[in-house]
Coordinates of C-alpha atoms in Angstrom, one line a residue:
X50 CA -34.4 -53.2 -5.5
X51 CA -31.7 -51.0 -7.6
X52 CA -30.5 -47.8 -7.6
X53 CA -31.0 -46.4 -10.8
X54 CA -28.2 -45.9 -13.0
X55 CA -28.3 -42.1 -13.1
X56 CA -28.2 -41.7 -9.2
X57 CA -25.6 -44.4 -8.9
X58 CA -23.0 -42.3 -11.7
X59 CA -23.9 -39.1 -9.7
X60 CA -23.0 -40.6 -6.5
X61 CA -19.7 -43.3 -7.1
X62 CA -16.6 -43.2 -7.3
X63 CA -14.8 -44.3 -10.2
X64 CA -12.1 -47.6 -10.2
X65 CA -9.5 -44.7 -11.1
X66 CA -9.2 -41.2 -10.4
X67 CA -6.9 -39.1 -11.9
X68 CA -6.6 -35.3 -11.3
X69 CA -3.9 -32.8 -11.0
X70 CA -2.7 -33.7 -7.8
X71 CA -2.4 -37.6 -8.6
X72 CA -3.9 -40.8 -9.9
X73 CA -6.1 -42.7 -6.7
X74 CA -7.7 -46.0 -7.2
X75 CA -10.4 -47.1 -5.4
X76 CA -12.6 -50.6 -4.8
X77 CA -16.5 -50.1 -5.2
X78 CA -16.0 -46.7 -3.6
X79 CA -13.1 -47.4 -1.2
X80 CA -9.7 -46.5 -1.3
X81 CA -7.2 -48.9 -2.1
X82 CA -4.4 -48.8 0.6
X83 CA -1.7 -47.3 -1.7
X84 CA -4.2 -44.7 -2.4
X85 CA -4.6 -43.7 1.1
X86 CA -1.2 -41.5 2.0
X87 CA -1.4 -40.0 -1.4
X88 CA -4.8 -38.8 -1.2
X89 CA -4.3 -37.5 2.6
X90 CA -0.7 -35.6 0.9
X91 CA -3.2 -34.0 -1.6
X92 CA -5.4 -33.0 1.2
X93 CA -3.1 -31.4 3.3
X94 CA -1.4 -30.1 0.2
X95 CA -4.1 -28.3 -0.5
X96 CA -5.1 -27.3 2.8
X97 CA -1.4 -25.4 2.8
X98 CA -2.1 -23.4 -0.1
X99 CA -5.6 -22.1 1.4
X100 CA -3.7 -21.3 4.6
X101 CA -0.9 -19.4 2.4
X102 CA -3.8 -17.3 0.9
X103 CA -5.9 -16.5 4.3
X104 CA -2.9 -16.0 6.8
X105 CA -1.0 -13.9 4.2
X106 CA -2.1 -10.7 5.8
X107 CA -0.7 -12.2 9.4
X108 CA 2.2 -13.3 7.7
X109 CA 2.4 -9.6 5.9
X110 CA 3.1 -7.9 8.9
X111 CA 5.0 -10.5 11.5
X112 CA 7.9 -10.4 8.4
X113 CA 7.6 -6.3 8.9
X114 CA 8.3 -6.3 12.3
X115 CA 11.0 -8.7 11.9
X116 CA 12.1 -6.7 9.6
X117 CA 12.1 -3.6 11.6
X118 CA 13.9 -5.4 14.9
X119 CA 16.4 -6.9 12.8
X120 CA 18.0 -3.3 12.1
X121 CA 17.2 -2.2 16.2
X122 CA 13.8 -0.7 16.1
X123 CA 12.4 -3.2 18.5
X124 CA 9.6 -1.5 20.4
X125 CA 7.1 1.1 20.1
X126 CA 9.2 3.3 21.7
X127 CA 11.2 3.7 18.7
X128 CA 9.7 5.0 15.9
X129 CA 11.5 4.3 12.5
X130 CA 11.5 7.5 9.9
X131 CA 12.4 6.4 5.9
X132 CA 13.5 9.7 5.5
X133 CA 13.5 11.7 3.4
X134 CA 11.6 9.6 1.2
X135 CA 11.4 5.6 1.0
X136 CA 13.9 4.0 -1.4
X137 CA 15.4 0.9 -3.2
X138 CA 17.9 0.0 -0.5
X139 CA 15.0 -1.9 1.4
X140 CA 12.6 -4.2 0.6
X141 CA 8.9 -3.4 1.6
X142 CA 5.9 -3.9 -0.5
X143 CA 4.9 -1.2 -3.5
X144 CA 6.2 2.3 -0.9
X145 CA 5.0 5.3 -1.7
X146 CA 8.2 7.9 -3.1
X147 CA 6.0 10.6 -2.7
X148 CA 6.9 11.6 1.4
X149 CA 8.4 10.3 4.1
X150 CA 7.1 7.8 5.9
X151 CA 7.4 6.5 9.6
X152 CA 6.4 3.3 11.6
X153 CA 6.5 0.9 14.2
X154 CA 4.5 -1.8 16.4
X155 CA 2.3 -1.1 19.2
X156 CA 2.7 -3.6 21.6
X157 CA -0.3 -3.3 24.1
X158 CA 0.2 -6.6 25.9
X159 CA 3.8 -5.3 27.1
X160 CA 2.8 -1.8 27.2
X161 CA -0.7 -1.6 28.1
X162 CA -3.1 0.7 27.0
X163 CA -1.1 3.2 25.2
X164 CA -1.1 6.4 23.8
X165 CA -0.3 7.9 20.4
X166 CA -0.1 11.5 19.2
X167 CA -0.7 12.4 15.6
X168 CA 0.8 15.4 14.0
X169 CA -1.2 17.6 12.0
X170 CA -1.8 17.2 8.1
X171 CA -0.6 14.0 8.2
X172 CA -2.3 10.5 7.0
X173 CA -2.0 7.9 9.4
X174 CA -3.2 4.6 9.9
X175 CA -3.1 1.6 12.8
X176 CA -4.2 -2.1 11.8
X177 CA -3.9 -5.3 13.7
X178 CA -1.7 -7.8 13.4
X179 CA -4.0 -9.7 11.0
X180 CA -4.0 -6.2 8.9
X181 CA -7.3 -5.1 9.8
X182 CA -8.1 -1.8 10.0
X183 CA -8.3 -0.1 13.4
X184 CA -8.7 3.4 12.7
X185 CA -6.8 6.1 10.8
X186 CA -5.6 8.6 12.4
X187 CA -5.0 12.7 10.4
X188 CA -6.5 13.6 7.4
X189 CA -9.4 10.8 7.2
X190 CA -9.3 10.2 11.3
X191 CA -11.6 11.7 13.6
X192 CA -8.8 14.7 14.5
X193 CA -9.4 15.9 10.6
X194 CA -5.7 17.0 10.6
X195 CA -5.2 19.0 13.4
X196 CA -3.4 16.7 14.8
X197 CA -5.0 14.7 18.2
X198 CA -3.9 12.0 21.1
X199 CA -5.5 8.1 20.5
X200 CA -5.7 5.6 23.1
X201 CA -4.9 2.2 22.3
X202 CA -6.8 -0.1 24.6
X203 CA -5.8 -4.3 24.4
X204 CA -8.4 -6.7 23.6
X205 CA -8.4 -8.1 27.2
X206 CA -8.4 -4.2 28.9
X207 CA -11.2 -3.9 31.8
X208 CA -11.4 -0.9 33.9
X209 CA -11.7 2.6 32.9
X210 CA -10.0 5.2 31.0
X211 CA -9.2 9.1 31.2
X212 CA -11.1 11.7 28.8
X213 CA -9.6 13.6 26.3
X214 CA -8.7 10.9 23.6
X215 CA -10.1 9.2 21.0
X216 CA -10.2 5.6 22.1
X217 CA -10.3 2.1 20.2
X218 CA -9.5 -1.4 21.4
X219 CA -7.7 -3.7 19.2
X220 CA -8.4 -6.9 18.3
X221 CA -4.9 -7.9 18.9
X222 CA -2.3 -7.0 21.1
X223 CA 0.5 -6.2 18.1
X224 CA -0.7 -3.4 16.0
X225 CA 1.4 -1.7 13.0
X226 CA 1.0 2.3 13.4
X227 CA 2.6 3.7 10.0
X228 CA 2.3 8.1 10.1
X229 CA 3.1 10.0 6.5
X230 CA 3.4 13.7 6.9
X231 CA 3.0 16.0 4.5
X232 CA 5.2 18.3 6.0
X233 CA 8.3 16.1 5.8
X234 CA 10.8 14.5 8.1
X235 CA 10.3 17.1 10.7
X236 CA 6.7 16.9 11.3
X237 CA 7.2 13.4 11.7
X238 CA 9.4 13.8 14.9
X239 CA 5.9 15.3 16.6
X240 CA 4.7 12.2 16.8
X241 CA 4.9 10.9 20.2
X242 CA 3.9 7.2 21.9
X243 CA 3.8 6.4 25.1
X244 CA 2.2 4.2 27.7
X245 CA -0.9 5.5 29.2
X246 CA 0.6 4.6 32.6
X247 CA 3.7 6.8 32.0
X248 CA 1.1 10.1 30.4
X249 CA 2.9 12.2 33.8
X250 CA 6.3 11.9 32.9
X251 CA 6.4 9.9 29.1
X252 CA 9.8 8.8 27.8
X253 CA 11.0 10.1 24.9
X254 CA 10.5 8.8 21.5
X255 CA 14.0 7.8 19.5
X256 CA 13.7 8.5 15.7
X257 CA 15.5 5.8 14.0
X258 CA 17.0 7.2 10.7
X259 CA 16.4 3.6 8.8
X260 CA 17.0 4.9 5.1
X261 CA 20.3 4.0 5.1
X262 CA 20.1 0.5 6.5
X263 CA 19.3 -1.9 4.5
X264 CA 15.9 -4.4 5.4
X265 CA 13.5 -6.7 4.3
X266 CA 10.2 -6.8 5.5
X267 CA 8.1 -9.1 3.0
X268 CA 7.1 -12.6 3.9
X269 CA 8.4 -15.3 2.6
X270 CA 7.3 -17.5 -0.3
X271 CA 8.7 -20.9 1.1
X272 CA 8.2 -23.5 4.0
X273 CA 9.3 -20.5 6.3
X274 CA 6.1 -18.3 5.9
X275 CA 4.3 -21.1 7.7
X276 CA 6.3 -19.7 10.4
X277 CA 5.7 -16.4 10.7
X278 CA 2.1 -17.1 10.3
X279 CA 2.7 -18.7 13.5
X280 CA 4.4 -15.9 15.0
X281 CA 1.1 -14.5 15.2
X282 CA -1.3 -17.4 16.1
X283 CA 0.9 -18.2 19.0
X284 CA 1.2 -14.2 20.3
X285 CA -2.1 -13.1 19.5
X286 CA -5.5 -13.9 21.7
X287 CA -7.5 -17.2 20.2
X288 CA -10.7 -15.3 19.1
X289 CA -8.7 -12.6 17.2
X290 CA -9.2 -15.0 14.4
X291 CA -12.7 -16.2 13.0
X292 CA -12.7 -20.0 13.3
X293 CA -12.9 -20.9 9.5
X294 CA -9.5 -19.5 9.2
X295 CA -8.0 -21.0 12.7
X296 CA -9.5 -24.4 11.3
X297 CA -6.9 -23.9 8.1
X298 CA -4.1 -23.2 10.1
X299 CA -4.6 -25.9 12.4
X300 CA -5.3 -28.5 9.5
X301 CA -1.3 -27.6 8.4
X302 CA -0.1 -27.9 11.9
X303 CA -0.7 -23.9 13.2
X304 CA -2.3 -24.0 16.9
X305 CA -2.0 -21.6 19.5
X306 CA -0.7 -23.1 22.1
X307 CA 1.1 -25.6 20.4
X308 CA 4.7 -26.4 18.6
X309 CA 4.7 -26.0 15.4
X310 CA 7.1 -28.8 14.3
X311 CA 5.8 -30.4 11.2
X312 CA 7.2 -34.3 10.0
X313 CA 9.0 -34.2 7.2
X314 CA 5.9 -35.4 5.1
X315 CA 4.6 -32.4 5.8
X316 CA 7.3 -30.0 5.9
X317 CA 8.0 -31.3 2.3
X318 CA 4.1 -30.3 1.6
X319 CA 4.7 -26.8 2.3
X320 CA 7.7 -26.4 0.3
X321 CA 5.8 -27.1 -2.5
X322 CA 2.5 -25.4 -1.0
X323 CA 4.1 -22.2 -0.3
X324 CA 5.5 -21.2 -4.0
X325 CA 2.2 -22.6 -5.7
X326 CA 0.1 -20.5 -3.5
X327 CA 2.4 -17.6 -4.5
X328 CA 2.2 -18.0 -8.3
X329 CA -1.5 -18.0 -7.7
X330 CA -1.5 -15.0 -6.0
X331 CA 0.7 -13.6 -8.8
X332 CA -1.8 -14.8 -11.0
X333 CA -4.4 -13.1 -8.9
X334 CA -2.2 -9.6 -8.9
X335 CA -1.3 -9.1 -12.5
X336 CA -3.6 -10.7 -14.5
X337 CA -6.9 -10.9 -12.5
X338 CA -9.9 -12.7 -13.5
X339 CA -12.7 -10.3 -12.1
X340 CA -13.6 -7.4 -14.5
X341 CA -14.3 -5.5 -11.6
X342 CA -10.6 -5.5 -10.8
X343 CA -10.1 -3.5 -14.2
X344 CA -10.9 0.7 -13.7
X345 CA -11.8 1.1 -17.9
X346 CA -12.9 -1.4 -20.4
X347 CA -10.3 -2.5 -22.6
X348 CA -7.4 -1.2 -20.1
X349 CA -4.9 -3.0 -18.1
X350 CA -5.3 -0.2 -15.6
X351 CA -5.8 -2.3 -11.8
X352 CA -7.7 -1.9 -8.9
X353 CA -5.8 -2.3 -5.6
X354 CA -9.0 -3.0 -3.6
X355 CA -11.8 -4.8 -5.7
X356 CA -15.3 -4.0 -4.2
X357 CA -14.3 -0.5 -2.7
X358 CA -14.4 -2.0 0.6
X359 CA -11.5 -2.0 3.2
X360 CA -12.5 -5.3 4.5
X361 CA -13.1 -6.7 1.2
X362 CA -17.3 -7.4 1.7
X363 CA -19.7 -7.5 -1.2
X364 CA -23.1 -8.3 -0.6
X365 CA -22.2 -10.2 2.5
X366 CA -19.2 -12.1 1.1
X367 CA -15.5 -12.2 1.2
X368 CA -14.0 -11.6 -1.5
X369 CA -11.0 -14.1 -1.1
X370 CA -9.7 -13.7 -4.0
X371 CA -9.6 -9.8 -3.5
X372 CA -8.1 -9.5 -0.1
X373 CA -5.1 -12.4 -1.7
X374 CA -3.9 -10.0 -4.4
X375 CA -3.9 -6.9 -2.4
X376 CA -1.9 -8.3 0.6
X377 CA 0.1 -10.0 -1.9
X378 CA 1.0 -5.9 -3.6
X379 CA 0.3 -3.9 -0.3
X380 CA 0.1 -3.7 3.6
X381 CA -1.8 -0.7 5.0
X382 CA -5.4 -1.1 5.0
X383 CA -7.5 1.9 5.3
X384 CA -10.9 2.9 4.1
X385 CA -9.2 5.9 2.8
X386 CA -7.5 3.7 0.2
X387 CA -10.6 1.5 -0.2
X388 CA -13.3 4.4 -0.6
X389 CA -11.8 7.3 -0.4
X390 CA -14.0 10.7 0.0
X391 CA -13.6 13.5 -2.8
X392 CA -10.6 15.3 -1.7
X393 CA -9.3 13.2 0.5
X394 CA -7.7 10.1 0.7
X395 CA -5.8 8.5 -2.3
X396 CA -6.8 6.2 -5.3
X397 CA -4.2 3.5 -6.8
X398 CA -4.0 2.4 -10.4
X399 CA -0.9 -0.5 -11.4
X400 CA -0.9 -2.4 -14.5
X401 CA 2.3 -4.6 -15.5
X402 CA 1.3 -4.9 -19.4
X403 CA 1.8 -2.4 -22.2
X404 CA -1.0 -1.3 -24.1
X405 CA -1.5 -4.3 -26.5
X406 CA -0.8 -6.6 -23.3
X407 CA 2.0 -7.8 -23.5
X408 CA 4.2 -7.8 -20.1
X409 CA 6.5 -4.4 -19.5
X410 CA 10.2 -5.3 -20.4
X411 CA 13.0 -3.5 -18.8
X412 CA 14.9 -3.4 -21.8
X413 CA 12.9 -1.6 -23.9
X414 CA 11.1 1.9 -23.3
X415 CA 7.6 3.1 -22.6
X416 CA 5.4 6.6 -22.6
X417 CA 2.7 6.7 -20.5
X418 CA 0.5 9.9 -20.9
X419 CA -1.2 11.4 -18.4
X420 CA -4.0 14.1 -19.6
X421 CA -4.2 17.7 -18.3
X422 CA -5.5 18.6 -15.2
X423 CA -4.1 15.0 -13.3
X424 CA -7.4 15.4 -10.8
X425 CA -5.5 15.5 -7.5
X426 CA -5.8 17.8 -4.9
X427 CA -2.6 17.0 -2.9
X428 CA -0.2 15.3 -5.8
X429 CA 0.0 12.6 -8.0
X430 CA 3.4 9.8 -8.4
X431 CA 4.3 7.5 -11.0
X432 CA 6.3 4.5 -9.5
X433 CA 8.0 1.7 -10.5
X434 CA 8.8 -1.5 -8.8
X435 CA 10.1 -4.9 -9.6
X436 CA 8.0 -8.2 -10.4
X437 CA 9.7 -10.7 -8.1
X438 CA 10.0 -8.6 -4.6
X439 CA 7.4 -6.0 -5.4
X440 CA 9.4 -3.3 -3.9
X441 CA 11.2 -0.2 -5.6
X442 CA 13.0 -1.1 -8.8
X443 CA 16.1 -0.8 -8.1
X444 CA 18.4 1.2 -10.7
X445 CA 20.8 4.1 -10.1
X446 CA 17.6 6.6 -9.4
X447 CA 17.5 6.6 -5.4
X448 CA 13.7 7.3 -6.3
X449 CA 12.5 5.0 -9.4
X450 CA 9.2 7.7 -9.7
X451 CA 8.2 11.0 -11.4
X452 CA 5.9 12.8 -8.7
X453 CA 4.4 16.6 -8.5
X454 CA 6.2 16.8 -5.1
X455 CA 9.4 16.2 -6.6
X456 CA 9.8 19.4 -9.2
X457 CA 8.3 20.1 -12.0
X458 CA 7.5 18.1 -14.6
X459 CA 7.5 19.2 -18.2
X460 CA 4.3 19.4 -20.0
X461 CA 3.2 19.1 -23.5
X462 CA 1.7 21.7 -25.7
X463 CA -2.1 20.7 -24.8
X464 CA -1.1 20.5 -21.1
X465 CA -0.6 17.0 -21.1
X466 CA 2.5 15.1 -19.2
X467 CA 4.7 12.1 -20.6
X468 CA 6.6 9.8 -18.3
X469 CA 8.9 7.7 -19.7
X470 CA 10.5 4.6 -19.1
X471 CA 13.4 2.7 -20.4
X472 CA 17.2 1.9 -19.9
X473 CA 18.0 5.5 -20.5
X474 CA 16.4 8.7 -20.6
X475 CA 14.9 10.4 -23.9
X476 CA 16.8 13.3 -24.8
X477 CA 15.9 16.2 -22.5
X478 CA 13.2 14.4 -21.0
X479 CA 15.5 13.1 -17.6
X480 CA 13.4 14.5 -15.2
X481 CA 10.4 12.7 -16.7
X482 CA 11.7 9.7 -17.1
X483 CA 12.3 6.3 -14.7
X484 CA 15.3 4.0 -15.6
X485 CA 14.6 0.2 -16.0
X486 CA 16.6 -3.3 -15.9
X487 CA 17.0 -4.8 -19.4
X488 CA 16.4 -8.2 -18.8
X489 CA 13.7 -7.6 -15.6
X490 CA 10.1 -7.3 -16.2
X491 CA 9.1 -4.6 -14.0
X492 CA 5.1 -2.8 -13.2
X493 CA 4.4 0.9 -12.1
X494 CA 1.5 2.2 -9.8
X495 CA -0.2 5.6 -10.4
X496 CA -1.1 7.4 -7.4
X497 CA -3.4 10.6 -6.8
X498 CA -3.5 11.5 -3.5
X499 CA -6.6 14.2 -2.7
X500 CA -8.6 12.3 -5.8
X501 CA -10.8 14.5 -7.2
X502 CA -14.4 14.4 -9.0
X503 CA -13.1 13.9 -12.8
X504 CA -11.5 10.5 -11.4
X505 CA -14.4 9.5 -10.0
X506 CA -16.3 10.3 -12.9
X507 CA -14.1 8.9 -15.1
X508 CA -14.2 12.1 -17.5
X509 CA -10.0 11.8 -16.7
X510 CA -8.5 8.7 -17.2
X511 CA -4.9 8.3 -17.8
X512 CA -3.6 6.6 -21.2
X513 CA -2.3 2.7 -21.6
X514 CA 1.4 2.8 -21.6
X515 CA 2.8 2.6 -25.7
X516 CA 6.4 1.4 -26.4
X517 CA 8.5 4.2 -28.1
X518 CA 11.5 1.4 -28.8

C-alpha cells in the first residue's frame, strides 16, 4: 500500500533544505548529524529574537531604573524632577518638552503597601514592571484633578487596608510612577510617597534635581538586554508573566530562580539575536506594515498605539507586532494615550519620511504646516529626536521642539503655523524653527494634549512635511 504522491510532497522533508538561517540536509526525513547543532543554533536563534520582542517592555523599564540609581535616585523615597523641562543631556525614549516631568520606582516588596499623593491638574500614570498599566492617577484618574492619595498594595498583600484611598494591587512588586504637572516644577514637589506603615509620621520626600546629570535609561540592543530582561524575571513574582512569554524566556536561558549564565554558543546567539530583533523593530516603528498604523491615506503620519487599546487587544488578539514598535518609541502606557476621551488625554502623530517618502535628512530643511485652530484644549508640541537612540536630538537648542507652552509662535496670514527644520533657522523664523545634524537622519512627533473633536473627526489634519532646501 502507498502513500500517494501528493500526501507524501506535503508531508517530507526534502534531501536539502536551504533557508535564511542555513542549508540542513536530511536522510528520508532525518537529520544528518552535521545538520543537527546548526538547526538547534537556528532554533534558539530564533527563539532570542521572539524573546527580544516580548520582554522588551520588561527590559524597557529595568534599564530606566538603572538608569535612575546610577545618578543616586535609588528608591521611592526619592522622587527625580527633569526640571524645568526634559532635555538632550539624557537619554530616555521620545520625552515630552512640553512640562516637566517627575519619576521614580515603587518598590512594594521593600516598602509594602504604600502610598502616593497626586497633586492637582496633573497627569500621572503607574505601570508594572512589565509596563502594564496600573492606573493613572490626575487628569484621567479617578481623583479627576483635584489631586487624591492611592494605595499601592503588592501582589502577595493579605489583610486589610484603611479607607480614604483609592486602592490597586499590582501585578508586580516594581512599579514605575512618572507625575507631569501642569503647573510646573513647583507643583511637582506636592507629590508625596510614603509607606502605608509610616502614614503617622511619613518621611520626607527628596526632589532630585536630575536635568543636569547626564543618564541613560534605554535598553540595550546587544547580548546585554538579555540581562536586564532578567532583572525582572528573577525580582518579580512567577505568575506576573503569562506562561507563553515565561516559555520564551526560558527557551534562551531566562528562569526565575535560576543563573542566567549562557555557553558561549549561546551567548554568541544573542549577539546576533539582539541587533536583528532591533532592526525589526525599527522596521516595525518607521515604516510599519499595518495600514491601521497610518492616521490618513496617503500620509506618513504614525500611530503610537495601533488598535486604540492600551493593552494592544483587537478582537481577542495581541497585537505583537503593535505592542514591539511602541515599546521600541515609548514607555508610559496609559489608556489616556491609547483612547483618549475628548478633552482629555493626548494623541501622538511621528513620521520619519518627508512628504514624497523619502527619509528626513538633517542636512537639509523642512516645513511642516499645521492648519488653524491646532484642536487642543491644553497645547500642542512639535519634537524632534534622533533615529539611533530615540531620544531628543541633540543640537545647541536645550529644547529641540516648537510648543504653545513655550511662547508664541508666529502665524500665517490664514491663521496657519509653519515649523521649520534644518541646520539653521529661516530668516526671522527662529522661534519656529528646530535645528538638525547634517549628516543624521532624525524623526519629529506631534503632540496635542486635551485633543479635541476636529482630530477625531479628522476635519483638522496637519500637513506632510515639504523640503524648502
Amino acid at each position: 500500500m502507498s502513500i500517494p504522491k501528493e500526501t507524501l510532497a506535503a508531508l517530507s522533508m526534502p534531501e536539502q533544505l536551504n533557508t535564511p538561517l542555513g542549508r540542513f540536509a536530511f536522510a528520508d526525513g532525518l537529520p544528518a548529524p552535521d545538520s543537527v547543532g546548526g538547526l538547534y543554533d537556528a532554533l534558539d536563534l530564533m527563539r532570542a529574537v521572539e524573546a527580544f520582542l516580548v520582554a522588551m517592555p520588561g527590559a524597557s523599564l529595568a534599564a530606566m531604573r538603572a538608569g535612575l540609581r546610577n545618578i543616586g535616585v535609588t528608591s521611592a523615597r526619592q522622587i527625580a524632577i527633569t526640571g524645568p523641562r526634559a532635555d538632550a543631556r539624557s537619554i530616555y525614549l521620545t520625552p515630552d518638552t512640553d512640562t516637566a516631568y517627575a519619576h521614580t520606582f515603587l518598590d512594594l516588596n521593600t516598602d509594602g503597601p504604600t502610598v502616593v499623593q497626586a497633586p492637582p491638574n496633573s497627569v500621572c500614570v503607574v505601570d508594572d514592571f512589565w509596563s502594564r498599566h496600573v492606573t493613572d492617577l490626575g487628569l484621567a484618574g479617578p481623583d479627576q484633578g483635584r489631586g487624591g492619595k492611592y494605595l499601592f498594595l503588592p501582589p502577595d498583600h493579605e489583610g486589610e487596608f484603611p479607607d480614604g484611598y483609592y486602592v490597586f494591587r499590582s501585578p508586580t512588586y516594581t512599579n514605575r510612577a512618572v507625575f507631569r504637572a501642569l503647573d510646573g516644577v513647583e507643583s511637582l514637589r506636592g507629590i508625596r510617597i510614603h509607606p502605608l506603615d509610616q502614614t503617622a509620621y511619613p518621611p520626607p520626600n527628596e526632589f532630585v534635581d536630575i536635568g543636569e546629570r547626564p543618564h541613560n535609561t534605554v535598553h540595550a540592543n546587544d547580548a546585554t538586554f538579555y540581562e536586564e530582561v532578567d532583572t525582572v524575571v528573577q525580582e518579580e513574582p512567577l505568575d506576573s508573566l503569562d506562561p507563553e512569554r515565561r516559555g520564551v524566556l526560558a527557551a534562551v536561558g531566562i528562569v526565575k530562580g535560576d543563573v542566567f549564565a549562557p555557553d558561549d554558543r549561546m551567548r554568541a546567539i544573542l549577539g546576533k539575536a539582539a541587533p536583528l530583533a532591533a532592526g525589526m523593530a525599527r522596521a516595525l516603528v518607521f515604516r510599519p506594515r499595518a495600514a491601521e498604523a497610518y492616521y490618513y491615506p496617503g500620509s506618513s503620519w504614525k500611530r503610537l498605539f495601533i488598535g486604540g487599546d492600551h493593552e494592544f487587544l483587537q478582537e481577542g488578539a495581541r497585537l505583537l507586532d503593535a505592542r514591539a514598535a511602541f515599546h521600541y518609541l515609548a514607555t508610559v502606557v496609559t489608556p489616556a494615550m491609547a483612547d483618549p476621551r475628548v478633552g482629555t488625554g493626548s494623541v501622538y502623530a511621528y513620521t520619519a519620511e518627508d512628504a514624497t517618502g523619502e527619509w528626513l535628512d538633517g542636512g537639509r530643511s523642512y516645513a511642516l504646516r499645521l492648519p488653524r485652530r491646532v484642536p487642543a484644549k491644553t497645547s500642542w508640541s512639535v519634537t524632534a529626536y534622533d533615529c539611533q537612540t530615540r531620544s531628543l536630538l541633540a543640537t545647541d537648542q536645550p529644547y529641540p521642539s516648537v510648543s504653545s507652552r513655550s511662547g508664541p509662535v508666529p502665524a500665517n496670514d490664514d491663521g496657519s503655523t509653519d515649523v521649520y527644520f534644518g541646520p539653521t533657522a529661516p530668516p526671522g523664523r527662529e522661534s519656529s524653527w528646530i535645528e538638525t545634524v547634517p549628516g543624521r537622519h532624525w524623526f519629529t512627533v506631534l503632540r496635542l494634549h486635551g485633543p479635541l473633536p476636529p482630530w477625531y473627526d479628522q476635519t483638522w489634519r496637519p500637513g506632510e512635511i515639504q523640503r524648502t532646501g
